[in-house]
mmCIF file of C-alpha atoms in Angstrom:
data_model
loop_
_atom_site.group_PDB
_atom_site.id
_atom_site.type_symbol
_atom_site.label_atom_id
_atom_site.label_comp_id
_atom_site.label_asym_id
_atom_site.label_seq_id
_atom_site.Cartn_x
_atom_site.Cartn_y
_atom_site.Cartn_z
ATOM 1 C CA MET A 1 -2.907 3.746 76.798
ATOM 2 C CA HIS A 2 -2.105 6.266 79.180
ATOM 3 C CA ASP A 3 -5.201 7.034 81.904
ATOM 4 C CA GLU A 4 -4.437 10.460 81.990
ATOM 5 C CA GLN A 5 -3.699 12.166 78.296
ATOM 6 C CA ALA A 6 -0.481 14.795 77.714
ATOM 7 C CA TYR A 7 -3.126 17.769 76.916
ATOM 8 C CA GLU A 8 -4.329 17.233 80.650
ATOM 9 C CA ARG A 9 -0.325 15.946 81.889
ATOM 10 C CA GLU A 10 1.451 18.919 79.431
ATOM 11 C CA PRO A 11 -0.822 21.617 77.704
ATOM 12 C CA TYR A 12 2.085 23.682 76.888
ATOM 13 C CA LEU A 13 3.643 20.707 74.780
ATOM 14 C CA THR A 14 3.645 20.935 70.950
ATOM 15 C CA GLU A 15 4.846 17.775 70.185
ATOM 16 C CA LEU A 16 4.700 14.430 71.205
ATOM 17 C CA HIS A 17 6.509 10.843 69.930
ATOM 18 C CA VAL A 18 3.495 8.747 70.000
ATOM 19 C CA GLU A 19 2.012 4.816 68.512
ATOM 20 C CA VAL A 20 -0.713 4.630 66.231
ATOM 21 C CA VAL A 21 -2.891 2.064 67.956
ATOM 22 C CA SER A 22 -5.134 1.064 64.990
ATOM 23 C CA ALA A 23 -6.825 3.072 62.517
ATOM 24 C CA GLY A 24 -10.584 2.792 61.528
ATOM 25 C CA ASP A 25 -13.197 4.525 58.963
ATOM 26 C CA GLU A 26 -16.160 5.908 60.095
ATOM 27 C CA GLU A 27 -18.251 6.459 57.101
ATOM 28 C CA GLY A 28 -15.653 7.527 55.120
ATOM 29 C CA ARG A 29 -13.624 9.936 57.526
ATOM 30 C CA PRO A 30 -10.733 7.848 58.462
ATOM 31 C CA PHE A 31 -9.457 7.981 61.615
ATOM 32 C CA VAL A 32 -5.840 6.240 63.893
ATOM 33 C CA ILE A 33 -6.083 6.106 67.551
ATOM 34 C CA LEU A 34 -2.913 6.536 69.420
ATOM 35 C CA ASP A 35 -1.449 5.569 72.623
ATOM 36 C CA ASP A 36 -1.143 9.088 73.829
ATOM 37 C CA THR A 37 -2.228 12.743 72.301
ATOM 38 C CA ILE A 38 -1.571 16.422 72.815
ATOM 39 C CA LEU A 39 -4.908 17.217 70.576
ATOM 40 C CA TYR A 40 -7.478 17.566 73.114
ATOM 41 C CA PRO A 41 -10.881 15.946 72.293
ATOM 42 C CA GLU A 42 -14.494 17.706 71.632
ATOM 43 C CA GLY A 43 -16.104 18.705 74.777
ATOM 44 C CA GLY A 44 -17.142 20.763 77.274
ATOM 45 C CA GLY A 45 -17.879 23.760 74.916
ATOM 46 C CA GLN A 46 -14.528 23.345 73.144
ATOM 47 C CA PRO A 47 -13.532 22.531 69.920
ATOM 48 C CA ALA A 48 -11.041 20.134 69.532
ATOM 49 C CA ASP A 49 -7.207 20.522 68.354
ATOM 50 C CA HIS A 50 -5.857 20.217 65.182
ATOM 51 C CA GLY A 51 -2.432 18.995 64.151
ATOM 52 C CA LEU A 52 -0.885 16.475 62.102
ATOM 53 C CA VAL A 53 0.567 12.988 62.182
ATOM 54 C CA ASP A 54 3.814 12.793 61.006
ATOM 55 C CA GLU A 55 2.581 15.121 57.963
ATOM 56 C CA VAL A 56 -1.473 14.216 57.848
ATOM 57 C CA PRO A 57 -3.744 16.866 59.045
ATOM 58 C CA VAL A 58 -5.662 15.961 62.044
ATOM 59 C CA VAL A 59 -8.965 17.690 61.242
ATOM 60 C CA ASP A 60 -11.048 16.261 64.135
ATOM 61 C CA VAL A 61 -10.744 15.025 67.058
ATOM 62 C CA GLN A 62 -13.573 13.144 68.925
ATOM 63 C CA ARG A 63 -13.809 11.203 72.391
ATOM 64 C CA VAL A 64 -16.201 7.299 71.531
ATOM 65 C CA ASP A 65 -16.436 4.972 74.045
ATOM 66 C CA ARG A 66 -13.789 4.653 75.820
ATOM 67 C CA ASP A 67 -11.223 5.553 73.101
ATOM 68 C CA ILE A 68 -10.170 8.911 71.107
ATOM 69 C CA ARG A 69 -10.377 8.858 67.314
ATOM 70 C CA HIS A 70 -7.637 11.956 65.433
ATOM 71 C CA TYR A 71 -9.684 12.147 61.784
ATOM 72 C CA VAL A 72 -7.402 12.684 59.614
ATOM 73 C CA ASP A 73 -6.934 13.922 56.024
ATOM 74 C CA ARG A 74 -6.079 10.534 54.357
ATOM 75 C CA PRO A 75 -5.481 6.728 56.125
ATOM 76 C CA ILE A 76 -2.364 6.047 58.109
ATOM 77 C CA GLU A 77 -1.110 3.046 58.820
ATOM 78 C CA PRO A 78 -0.334 1.437 61.926
ATOM 79 C CA GLY A 79 3.525 2.614 64.228
ATOM 80 C CA ALA A 80 5.453 5.611 65.017
ATOM 81 C CA ALA A 81 4.881 9.434 64.353
ATOM 82 C CA ARG A 82 5.574 12.037 65.781
ATOM 83 C CA LEU A 83 2.393 14.320 66.685
ATOM 84 C CA THR A 84 2.168 18.067 66.268
ATOM 85 C CA LEU A 85 0.304 20.392 67.818
ATOM 86 C CA ASP A 86 -1.708 23.696 65.955
ATOM 87 C CA TRP A 87 -0.641 25.679 68.711
ATOM 88 C CA SER A 88 -2.127 29.300 67.810
ATOM 89 C CA ARG A 89 -5.375 27.334 67.962
ATOM 90 C CA ARG A 90 -4.471 25.700 71.336
ATOM 91 C CA PHE A 91 -3.410 28.867 73.048
ATOM 92 C CA ASP A 92 -6.376 31.004 71.790
ATOM 93 C CA HIS A 93 -8.604 28.003 73.132
ATOM 94 C CA MET A 94 -6.708 28.366 76.659
ATOM 95 C CA GLN A 95 -7.691 31.650 76.920
ATOM 96 C CA GLN A 96 -11.158 31.820 75.995
ATOM 97 C CA HIS A 97 -11.506 28.463 77.955
ATOM 98 C CA THR A 98 -9.323 29.986 81.200
ATOM 99 C CA ALA A 99 -11.185 33.675 81.022
ATOM 100 C CA GLN A 100 -15.158 31.627 80.339
ATOM 101 C CA HIS A 101 -13.677 29.618 84.275
ATOM 102 C CA LEU A 102 -13.108 33.917 85.036
ATOM 103 C CA ILE A 103 -16.247 35.403 83.845
ATOM 104 C CA THR A 104 -18.528 32.684 85.197
ATOM 105 C CA ALA A 105 -16.881 32.912 88.669
ATOM 106 C CA VAL A 106 -17.071 37.069 88.636
ATOM 107 C CA ALA A 107 -20.971 36.941 87.425
ATOM 108 C CA GLU A 108 -22.078 34.113 90.381
ATOM 109 C CA ALA A 109 -19.885 35.507 92.802
ATOM 110 C CA GLN A 110 -20.656 39.262 92.365
ATOM 111 C CA HIS A 111 -24.214 38.702 91.059
ATOM 112 C CA GLY A 112 -26.360 35.381 91.828
ATOM 113 C CA TRP A 113 -25.620 34.045 87.849
ATOM 114 C CA GLU A 114 -25.316 31.010 87.711
ATOM 115 C CA THR A 115 -24.016 29.392 84.367
ATOM 116 C CA THR A 116 -25.883 27.028 82.809
ATOM 117 C CA SER A 117 -23.988 26.580 78.981
ATOM 118 C CA PHE A 118 -20.582 27.953 77.265
ATOM 119 C CA HIS A 119 -19.849 27.513 73.961
ATOM 120 C CA LEU A 120 -16.830 28.793 72.216
ATOM 121 C CA GLY A 121 -17.257 30.116 68.650
ATOM 122 C CA GLU A 122 -14.805 30.804 66.125
ATOM 123 C CA GLN A 123 -14.551 34.458 66.228
ATOM 124 C CA ARG A 124 -15.717 35.554 69.550
ATOM 125 C CA CYS A 125 -17.793 33.380 72.898
ATOM 126 C CA ASP A 126 -20.960 33.508 75.228
ATOM 127 C CA ILE A 127 -21.695 31.617 77.954
ATOM 128 C CA GLU A 128 -25.766 31.617 78.843
ATOM 129 C CA LEU A 129 -27.125 32.665 82.587
ATOM 130 C CA ASN A 130 -30.040 31.744 84.516
ATOM 131 C CA THR A 131 -31.106 35.913 85.058
ATOM 132 C CA PRO A 132 -33.243 38.011 83.342
ATOM 133 C CA LEU A 133 -31.090 40.881 80.861
ATOM 134 C CA PRO A 134 -28.735 42.304 83.128
ATOM 135 C CA ASP A 135 -28.275 46.242 83.179
ATOM 136 C CA THR A 136 -25.150 47.675 81.587
ATOM 137 C CA VAL A 137 -23.692 48.795 85.313
ATOM 138 C CA SER A 138 -23.539 44.829 86.469
ATOM 139 C CA LEU A 139 -21.627 43.832 83.556
ATOM 140 C CA ALA A 140 -19.733 46.756 83.393
ATOM 141 C CA ARG A 141 -18.759 45.880 86.968
ATOM 142 C CA VAL A 142 -18.368 41.942 86.349
ATOM 143 C CA GLU A 143 -15.826 43.013 83.670
ATOM 144 C CA ASP A 144 -13.537 44.901 86.127
ATOM 145 C CA VAL A 145 -13.710 42.614 88.423
ATOM 146 C CA VAL A 146 -12.160 40.373 86.000
ATOM 147 C CA MET A 147 -9.944 42.364 84.665
ATOM 148 C CA GLY A 148 -9.013 43.132 88.146
ATOM 149 C CA VAL A 149 -7.757 39.412 88.306
ATOM 150 C CA VAL A 150 -6.384 39.112 84.862
ATOM 151 C CA ARG A 151 -3.696 42.036 85.943
ATOM 152 C CA SER A 152 -3.356 39.914 89.497
ATOM 153 C CA ASN A 153 -1.768 36.602 87.694
ATOM 154 C CA ARG A 154 -3.825 34.335 89.372
ATOM 155 C CA ARG A 155 -2.109 30.700 89.198
ATOM 156 C CA VAL A 156 -4.563 28.521 87.308
ATOM 157 C CA ASN A 157 -3.670 24.363 88.212
ATOM 158 C CA ALA A 158 -5.662 21.350 87.369
ATOM 159 C CA ARG A 159 -5.452 18.325 89.453
ATOM 160 C CA ARG A 160 -7.263 14.806 89.835
ATOM 161 C CA VAL A 161 -9.591 14.122 92.730
ATOM 162 C CA SER A 162 -11.439 10.913 93.954
ATOM 163 C CA PRO A 163 -16.142 11.820 93.260
ATOM 164 C CA ALA A 164 -16.342 11.584 97.304
ATOM 165 C CA GLU A 165 -13.255 14.629 97.024
ATOM 166 C CA VAL A 166 -15.700 16.429 95.016
ATOM 167 C CA GLY A 167 -18.451 16.454 97.357
ATOM 168 C CA ALA A 168 -16.396 17.978 100.371
ATOM 169 C CA LEU A 169 -14.562 20.464 98.354
ATOM 170 C CA GLU A 170 -16.377 23.653 96.818
ATOM 171 C CA VAL A 171 -16.721 22.551 93.392
ATOM 172 C CA ARG A 172 -18.525 24.889 91.452
ATOM 173 C CA THR A 173 -20.027 21.808 88.806
ATOM 174 C CA ARG A 174 -23.315 21.000 86.526
ATOM 175 C CA GLY A 175 -22.590 17.531 87.641
ATOM 176 C CA LEU A 176 -20.608 14.672 85.813
ATOM 177 C CA PRO A 177 -21.238 13.871 82.711
ATOM 178 C CA SER A 178 -23.389 10.213 81.595
ATOM 179 C CA GLY A 179 -21.236 7.242 82.562
ATOM 180 C CA HIS A 180 -18.168 8.610 84.170
ATOM 181 C CA HIS A 181 -15.955 7.136 86.396
ATOM 182 C CA GLY A 182 -13.335 7.223 87.378
ATOM 183 C CA SER A 183 -11.301 10.452 89.313
ATOM 184 C CA VAL A 184 -12.072 13.800 88.833
ATOM 185 C CA ARG A 185 -10.322 16.381 87.385
ATOM 186 C CA LEU A 186 -10.866 20.498 89.311
ATOM 187 C CA VAL A 187 -9.125 23.279 87.719
ATOM 188 C CA GLU A 188 -8.586 25.844 89.822
ATOM 189 C CA ILE A 189 -7.964 29.334 90.231
ATOM 190 C CA ASP A 190 -6.473 31.025 92.427
ATOM 191 C CA GLY A 191 -8.758 31.809 95.447
ATOM 192 C CA ILE A 192 -11.107 32.468 92.922
ATOM 193 C CA ASP A 193 -12.907 29.166 91.345
ATOM 194 C CA VAL A 194 -12.840 25.541 91.349
ATOM 195 C CA CYS A 195 -14.137 23.259 88.955
ATOM 196 C CA ALA A 196 -14.957 19.983 87.055
ATOM 197 C CA CYS A 197 -13.438 20.660 83.838
ATOM 198 C CA GLY A 198 -11.068 18.069 81.583
ATOM 199 C CA GLY A 199 -10.805 21.032 79.066
ATOM 200 C CA THR A 200 -7.160 22.631 78.427
ATOM 201 C CA HIS A 201 -5.882 26.164 80.383
ATOM 202 C CA LEU A 202 -3.564 28.338 81.234
ATOM 203 C CA SER A 203 -1.575 28.406 84.000
ATOM 204 C CA SER A 204 -1.998 31.857 85.149
ATOM 205 C CA THR A 205 -4.643 34.645 84.910
ATOM 206 C CA ALA A 206 -2.381 36.942 83.212
ATOM 207 C CA GLU A 207 -2.003 35.354 80.236
ATOM 208 C CA ILE A 208 -5.100 36.220 79.207
ATOM 209 C CA GLU A 209 -4.260 39.115 78.974
ATOM 210 C CA ALA A 210 -7.652 40.668 78.332
ATOM 211 C CA VAL A 211 -11.705 40.138 78.154
ATOM 212 C CA LYS A 212 -14.276 42.457 76.888
ATOM 213 C CA LEU A 213 -17.475 41.271 77.479
ATOM 214 C CA LEU A 214 -19.229 42.460 74.144
ATOM 215 C CA GLY A 215 -22.971 42.040 74.996
ATOM 216 C CA VAL A 216 -25.962 40.511 76.127
ATOM 217 C CA GLU A 217 -29.563 39.298 74.873
ATOM 218 C CA ALA A 218 -32.707 36.753 75.486
ATOM 219 C CA MET A 219 -32.124 33.659 75.875
ATOM 220 C CA ARG A 220 -34.623 30.904 77.359
ATOM 221 C CA GLY A 221 -35.568 32.750 79.876
ATOM 222 C CA GLY A 222 -32.463 33.832 80.549
ATOM 223 C CA CYS A 223 -29.797 35.852 78.700
ATOM 224 C CA ARG A 224 -26.646 34.911 76.639
ATOM 225 C CA LEU A 225 -23.672 36.876 77.328
ATOM 226 C CA HIS A 226 -20.967 37.074 74.095
ATOM 227 C CA TRP A 227 -17.489 38.256 74.977
ATOM 228 C CA VAL A 228 -13.956 37.511 73.541
ATOM 229 C CA ALA A 229 -10.569 36.936 75.370
ATOM 230 C CA GLY A 230 -6.907 37.127 74.429
ATOM 231 C CA GLY A 231 -5.950 37.786 71.452
ATOM 232 C CA ARG A 232 -9.137 37.728 69.933
ATOM 233 C CA VAL A 233 -9.681 41.647 72.063
ATOM 234 C CA ARG A 234 -6.711 42.153 69.817
ATOM 235 C CA ALA A 235 -8.029 40.937 66.557
ATOM 236 C CA ARG A 236 -11.770 42.284 66.916
ATOM 237 C CA LEU A 237 -9.897 45.891 67.684
ATOM 238 C CA SER A 238 -7.577 45.415 64.776
ATOM 239 C CA GLY A 239 -10.558 44.943 62.837
ATOM 240 C CA HIS A 240 -12.763 47.491 64.252
ATOM 241 C CA GLU A 241 -9.783 50.133 62.993
ATOM 242 C CA ALA A 242 -9.693 48.929 59.559
ATOM 243 C CA ARG A 243 -13.931 49.797 58.964
ATOM 244 C CA ALA A 244 -13.319 52.978 61.135
ATOM 245 C CA ARG A 245 -10.386 54.240 58.706
ATOM 246 C CA GLN A 246 -12.105 53.083 55.344
ATOM 247 C CA LEU A 247 -15.554 55.098 57.268
ATOM 248 C CA ARG A 248 -13.365 58.057 57.455
ATOM 249 C CA ALA A 249 -11.800 58.453 54.074
ATOM 250 C CA GLN A 250 -15.367 57.929 52.711
ATOM 251 C CA LEU A 251 -17.060 60.067 54.658
ATOM 252 C CA ASP A 252 -14.368 62.509 55.040
ATOM 253 C CA VAL A 253 -14.962 62.744 59.370
ATOM 254 C CA ALA A 254 -12.966 62.987 62.429
ATOM 255 C CA ASP A 255 -14.250 58.970 64.198
ATOM 256 C CA GLU A 256 -16.327 60.991 66.835
ATOM 257 C CA ASP A 257 -17.995 62.236 63.846
ATOM 258 C CA LEU A 258 -18.966 59.103 61.979
ATOM 259 C CA VAL A 259 -22.125 57.952 63.208
ATOM 260 C CA ASP A 260 -24.065 61.082 63.108
ATOM 261 C CA ALA A 261 -22.114 61.256 59.286
ATOM 262 C CA VAL A 262 -24.132 57.872 58.848
ATOM 263 C CA VAL A 263 -27.744 58.712 59.438
ATOM 264 C CA GLY A 264 -27.510 61.505 57.980
ATOM 265 C CA ARG A 265 -26.439 59.784 54.488
ATOM 266 C CA LEU A 266 -29.270 56.841 55.802
ATOM 267 C CA GLU A 267 -31.779 59.655 55.925
ATOM 268 C CA ARG A 268 -31.199 61.282 52.431
ATOM 269 C CA LEU A 269 -31.035 58.663 51.342
ATOM 270 C CA LYS A 270 -34.292 57.463 52.289
ATOM 271 C CA THR A 271 -35.270 60.321 51.503
ATOM 272 C CA ALA A 272 -34.187 59.795 47.672
ATOM 273 C CA GLU A 273 -35.348 56.659 47.583
ATOM 274 C CA ARG A 274 -39.259 57.945 48.151
ATOM 275 C CA ARG A 275 -38.781 60.553 45.093
ATOM 276 C CA VAL A 276 -37.606 58.067 42.877
ATOM 277 C CA HIS A 277 -40.656 55.378 43.926
ATOM 278 C CA ARG A 278 -42.686 58.251 43.397
ATOM 279 C CA LEU A 279 -41.657 59.166 40.086
ATOM 280 C CA GLU A 280 -40.986 55.772 39.290
ATOM 281 C CA ARG A 281 -44.757 55.782 39.143
ATOM 282 C CA GLN A 282 -45.634 58.608 37.330
ATOM 283 C CA LEU A 283 -43.531 57.214 34.908
ATOM 284 C CA ALA A 284 -45.303 53.475 34.782
ATOM 285 C CA ARG A 285 -48.787 55.629 34.651
ATOM 286 C CA GLN A 286 -47.155 57.384 31.717
ATOM 287 C CA VAL A 287 -45.902 54.220 29.921
ATOM 288 C CA ALA A 288 -49.076 52.731 30.609
ATOM 289 C CA ARG A 289 -50.989 55.245 29.024
ATOM 290 C CA ARG A 290 -48.112 55.537 25.839
ATOM 291 C CA LEU A 291 -48.153 51.611 25.348
ATOM 292 C CA GLY A 292 -52.028 51.642 25.661
ATOM 293 C CA GLY A 293 -53.344 54.030 23.173
ATOM 294 C CA ALA A 294 -50.143 51.857 20.502
ATOM 295 C CA ASP A 295 -52.627 50.592 17.593
ATOM 296 C CA THR A 296 -50.819 47.037 18.219
ATOM 297 C CA PRO A 297 -52.736 43.441 19.115
ATOM 298 C CA VAL A 298 -50.307 42.898 21.392
ATOM 299 C CA VAL A 299 -49.087 45.751 23.909
ATOM 300 C CA GLU A 300 -45.733 45.142 24.341
ATOM 301 C CA ALA A 301 -42.432 46.698 24.966
ATOM 302 C CA HIS A 302 -39.219 46.013 27.342
ATOM 303 C CA PHE A 303 -37.074 47.927 29.305
ATOM 304 C CA ASP A 304 -33.668 48.567 30.530
ATOM 305 C CA ASP A 305 -31.676 48.617 33.459
ATOM 306 C CA THR A 306 -35.273 48.082 35.588
ATOM 307 C CA ASN A 307 -36.908 45.085 37.340
ATOM 308 C CA ALA A 308 -40.142 43.323 37.673
ATOM 309 C CA GLY A 309 -41.106 45.974 40.027
ATOM 310 C CA PHE A 310 -41.469 48.804 37.549
ATOM 311 C CA LEU A 311 -43.125 45.531 35.436
ATOM 312 C CA GLN A 312 -45.874 45.407 37.995
ATOM 313 C CA LEU A 313 -46.476 49.056 38.254
ATOM 314 C CA VAL A 314 -47.054 49.349 34.779
ATOM 315 C CA ALA A 315 -49.265 46.337 34.389
ATOM 316 C CA ARG A 316 -51.535 47.730 37.403
ATOM 317 C CA HIS A 317 -52.133 50.371 34.246
ATOM 318 C CA LEU A 318 -52.445 48.593 31.259
ATOM 319 C CA SER A 319 -55.062 46.210 32.925
ATOM 320 C CA VAL A 320 -57.443 49.387 32.313
ATOM 321 C CA ASP A 321 -55.531 50.593 29.047
ATOM 322 C CA ALA A 322 -55.030 47.479 27.697
ATOM 323 C CA GLY A 323 -58.601 46.390 27.307
ATOM 324 C CA ALA A 324 -59.616 43.542 25.453
ATOM 325 C CA ARG A 325 -55.690 42.858 24.674
ATOM 326 C CA ILE A 326 -52.253 41.245 26.006
ATOM 327 C CA ALA A 327 -49.715 43.315 28.121
ATOM 328 C CA PHE A 328 -46.076 41.736 27.272
ATOM 329 C CA LEU A 329 -43.348 43.010 29.192
ATOM 330 C CA THR A 330 -39.774 42.470 29.645
ATOM 331 C CA ALA A 331 -36.722 43.903 31.421
ATOM 332 C CA SER A 332 -33.131 43.221 32.111
ATOM 333 C CA ASP A 333 -31.238 45.097 35.178
ATOM 334 C CA ALA A 334 -27.767 43.563 36.173
ATOM 335 C CA GLY A 335 -27.206 40.277 33.918
ATOM 336 C CA GLU A 336 -30.813 39.434 35.182
ATOM 337 C CA HIS A 337 -34.269 39.091 32.799
ATOM 338 C CA PHE A 338 -37.768 39.870 34.021
ATOM 339 C CA PHE A 339 -41.241 39.403 31.847
ATOM 340 C CA LEU A 340 -44.464 40.185 32.779
ATOM 341 C CA LEU A 341 -48.142 38.782 30.769
ATOM 342 C CA ALA A 342 -51.374 40.642 32.062
ATOM 343 C CA THR A 343 -54.825 40.931 30.514
ATOM 344 C CA GLY A 344 -56.957 44.254 29.623
ATOM 345 C CA ALA A 345 -59.944 44.005 31.702
ATOM 346 C CA ASP A 346 -62.306 43.912 28.403
ATOM 347 C CA SER A 347 -59.725 40.391 27.801
ATOM 348 C CA SER A 348 -61.437 36.866 28.759
ATOM 349 C CA VAL A 349 -58.389 35.069 28.037
ATOM 350 C CA GLN A 350 -56.573 32.440 30.646
ATOM 351 C CA LEU A 351 -52.618 33.393 30.878
ATOM 352 C CA GLY A 352 -51.577 29.894 33.027
ATOM 353 C CA GLU A 353 -50.629 27.949 29.731
ATOM 354 C CA PRO A 354 -49.598 31.071 26.872
ATOM 355 C CA GLY A 355 -47.741 31.925 30.047
ATOM 356 C CA ALA A 356 -45.803 28.489 30.555
ATOM 357 C CA GLN A 357 -45.232 28.267 26.629
ATOM 358 C CA VAL A 358 -44.139 32.242 26.513
ATOM 359 C CA ALA A 359 -41.325 31.277 29.354
ATOM 360 C CA GLU A 360 -40.160 28.186 27.763
ATOM 361 C CA LEU A 361 -39.463 29.806 25.118
ATOM 362 C CA LEU A 362 -37.454 32.345 27.139
ATOM 363 C CA ASP A 363 -35.713 29.681 28.823
ATOM 364 C CA GLY A 364 -37.405 30.830 32.168
ATOM 365 C CA ARG A 365 -39.392 29.802 35.133
ATOM 366 C CA GLY A 366 -42.837 31.775 36.517
ATOM 367 C CA GLY A 367 -46.072 31.241 37.843
ATOM 368 C CA GLY A 368 -49.413 32.946 37.964
ATOM 369 C CA SER A 369 -52.656 32.500 36.043
ATOM 370 C CA GLY A 370 -55.978 34.147 35.140
ATOM 371 C CA THR A 371 -54.947 37.691 34.496
ATOM 372 C CA LEU A 372 -51.188 38.027 35.819
ATOM 373 C CA PHE A 373 -48.239 36.131 34.860
ATOM 374 C CA GLN A 374 -44.950 36.707 35.725
ATOM 375 C CA GLY A 375 -41.145 35.256 36.147
ATOM 376 C CA LYS A 376 -37.516 35.103 35.186
ATOM 377 C CA ALA A 377 -36.268 34.322 31.950
ATOM 378 C CA GLY A 378 -32.955 32.884 30.774
ATOM 379 C CA SER A 379 -32.221 34.684 27.547
ATOM 380 C CA LEU A 380 -34.349 37.406 25.475
ATOM 381 C CA SER A 381 -32.926 36.201 22.480
ATOM 382 C CA ARG A 382 -36.280 34.399 21.422
ATOM 383 C CA ARG A 383 -38.553 37.525 22.528
ATOM 384 C CA CYS A 384 -40.468 38.020 18.754
ATOM 385 C CA GLU A 385 -41.247 34.616 18.471
ATOM 386 C CA ALA A 386 -42.960 35.425 22.498
ATOM 387 C CA VAL A 387 -44.645 37.888 20.731
ATOM 388 C CA ALA A 388 -45.265 36.407 17.806
ATOM 389 C CA LEU A 389 -47.364 33.377 19.584
ATOM 390 C CA LEU A 390 -49.195 36.065 21.739
ATOM 391 C CA GLU A 391 -50.125 37.777 18.038
ATOM 392 C CA ARG A 392 -52.052 34.647 17.230
ATOM 393 C CA LEU A 393 -53.385 34.249 20.515
ATOM 394 C CA SER A 394 -54.820 37.090 20.234
ATOM 395 C CA ASP A 395 -56.232 36.820 16.529
#
C-alpha cells in the first residue's frame, strides 16, 4: 500500500494498473480496497471520483478509517486489475476546487471575509462566508481580482510538510481533521494562497478558464456565495442562450426587451385571471339558483373542464338554495375527477357517513362531516348509484 495515493502524486493520471487487495460488502454495497488509486475519496467539500475497475463501474469512493473503499456496481474478486478515471468529472472538480481556493483567498485578502465551508455541487458551487450580505460592488471587485489571477497563469502545486512546519508557515486552515496523523498536505497558488487541503487541483490558474460569481444569500449570521468555474461557465451560458432563443421566438422581441415583454404578459395574465375568477363566481351563483329551483329530492350536477374550486363556489350558494335537500356535485378536469356533497340550510343530515359511502362507490377518498364532504374520485362510472343512495337517504 502506498503512503501517498496516485490521485495526490499524479492528479492528471487517468489509468493505473492496481491490485485488488480485498473485497467486502457494506449493507448490500460491494466494495474493493486497492493497493493504490487514482480515484479521490469524498472529502473536504469535494465529491468522490468515478471510474472503472476493469469494466466494473466505481460509483463511490470513501475513506473508512485508514482504508479507501471503492464501491462498485457488482462484486469483484481480488487480483490484478486496470483502474480507469472518469476524467471529465475529475477535471471539472479540479477546476471548481482550485477556483474555490482562489475565491476564498481573494475574498479574505480584499475584504476580510473568511470562508467557513465549501460545497461542490453538481450544477454550481458555494462557500459560506462569515460576513453579512456584501454589496454588489464588493462582489464585482472580488470577481475582477480572481479573473486577473486566472489570466496571470499562476502555478498551483501541492506538497507535504510536517505538522511542526505548518506552524512556521502562513497557512490558511480551519484546523486539521480529527484523528489526523502524519504529514500535512499544502496546496499553494503561487503568490496568492497556501492552504491545507487533500483535494485534487489544477497545475495552473489559467486552467480554471473563467469564474463567475452568481449571487449571495443570507445564511446563519453570515452569507452563502454561489459561483461556477471552468466548463460550467460555458455550459451555463449555453443554457441561458438556449432559453433566450426560445423566449425570443415566443415573444418576438430582442434580448434587451425580453424582461419587459414577460412582465407585460404577466400583468395581462393577472388581469385576465381576475376577470375569469369574477365571471366564475357569477356563473356559480347562477348555477346554484338553477339547481336549487329544480324539483328533485337530490340537487345534483356534473361539470366538465372544471375542478373542485368551482364545486365549492356552487355549494356555498346551494347551502341557501337547496333548502332541506342534499347537493351532490361532480367535476372532471384533465383526467382528474372530483366530488362534493353539501346540505341545504334546512337539512338535519350529517354528511360524514354518507360521504364515506359515496367515496367508496366512486373509488375515491374524501373528508368532511356535518354540512360538507368532498374529495377526489377514481372513477365516476357509478355516479348514478351514488345519486340513488342519496335519494334513499332523503326519503
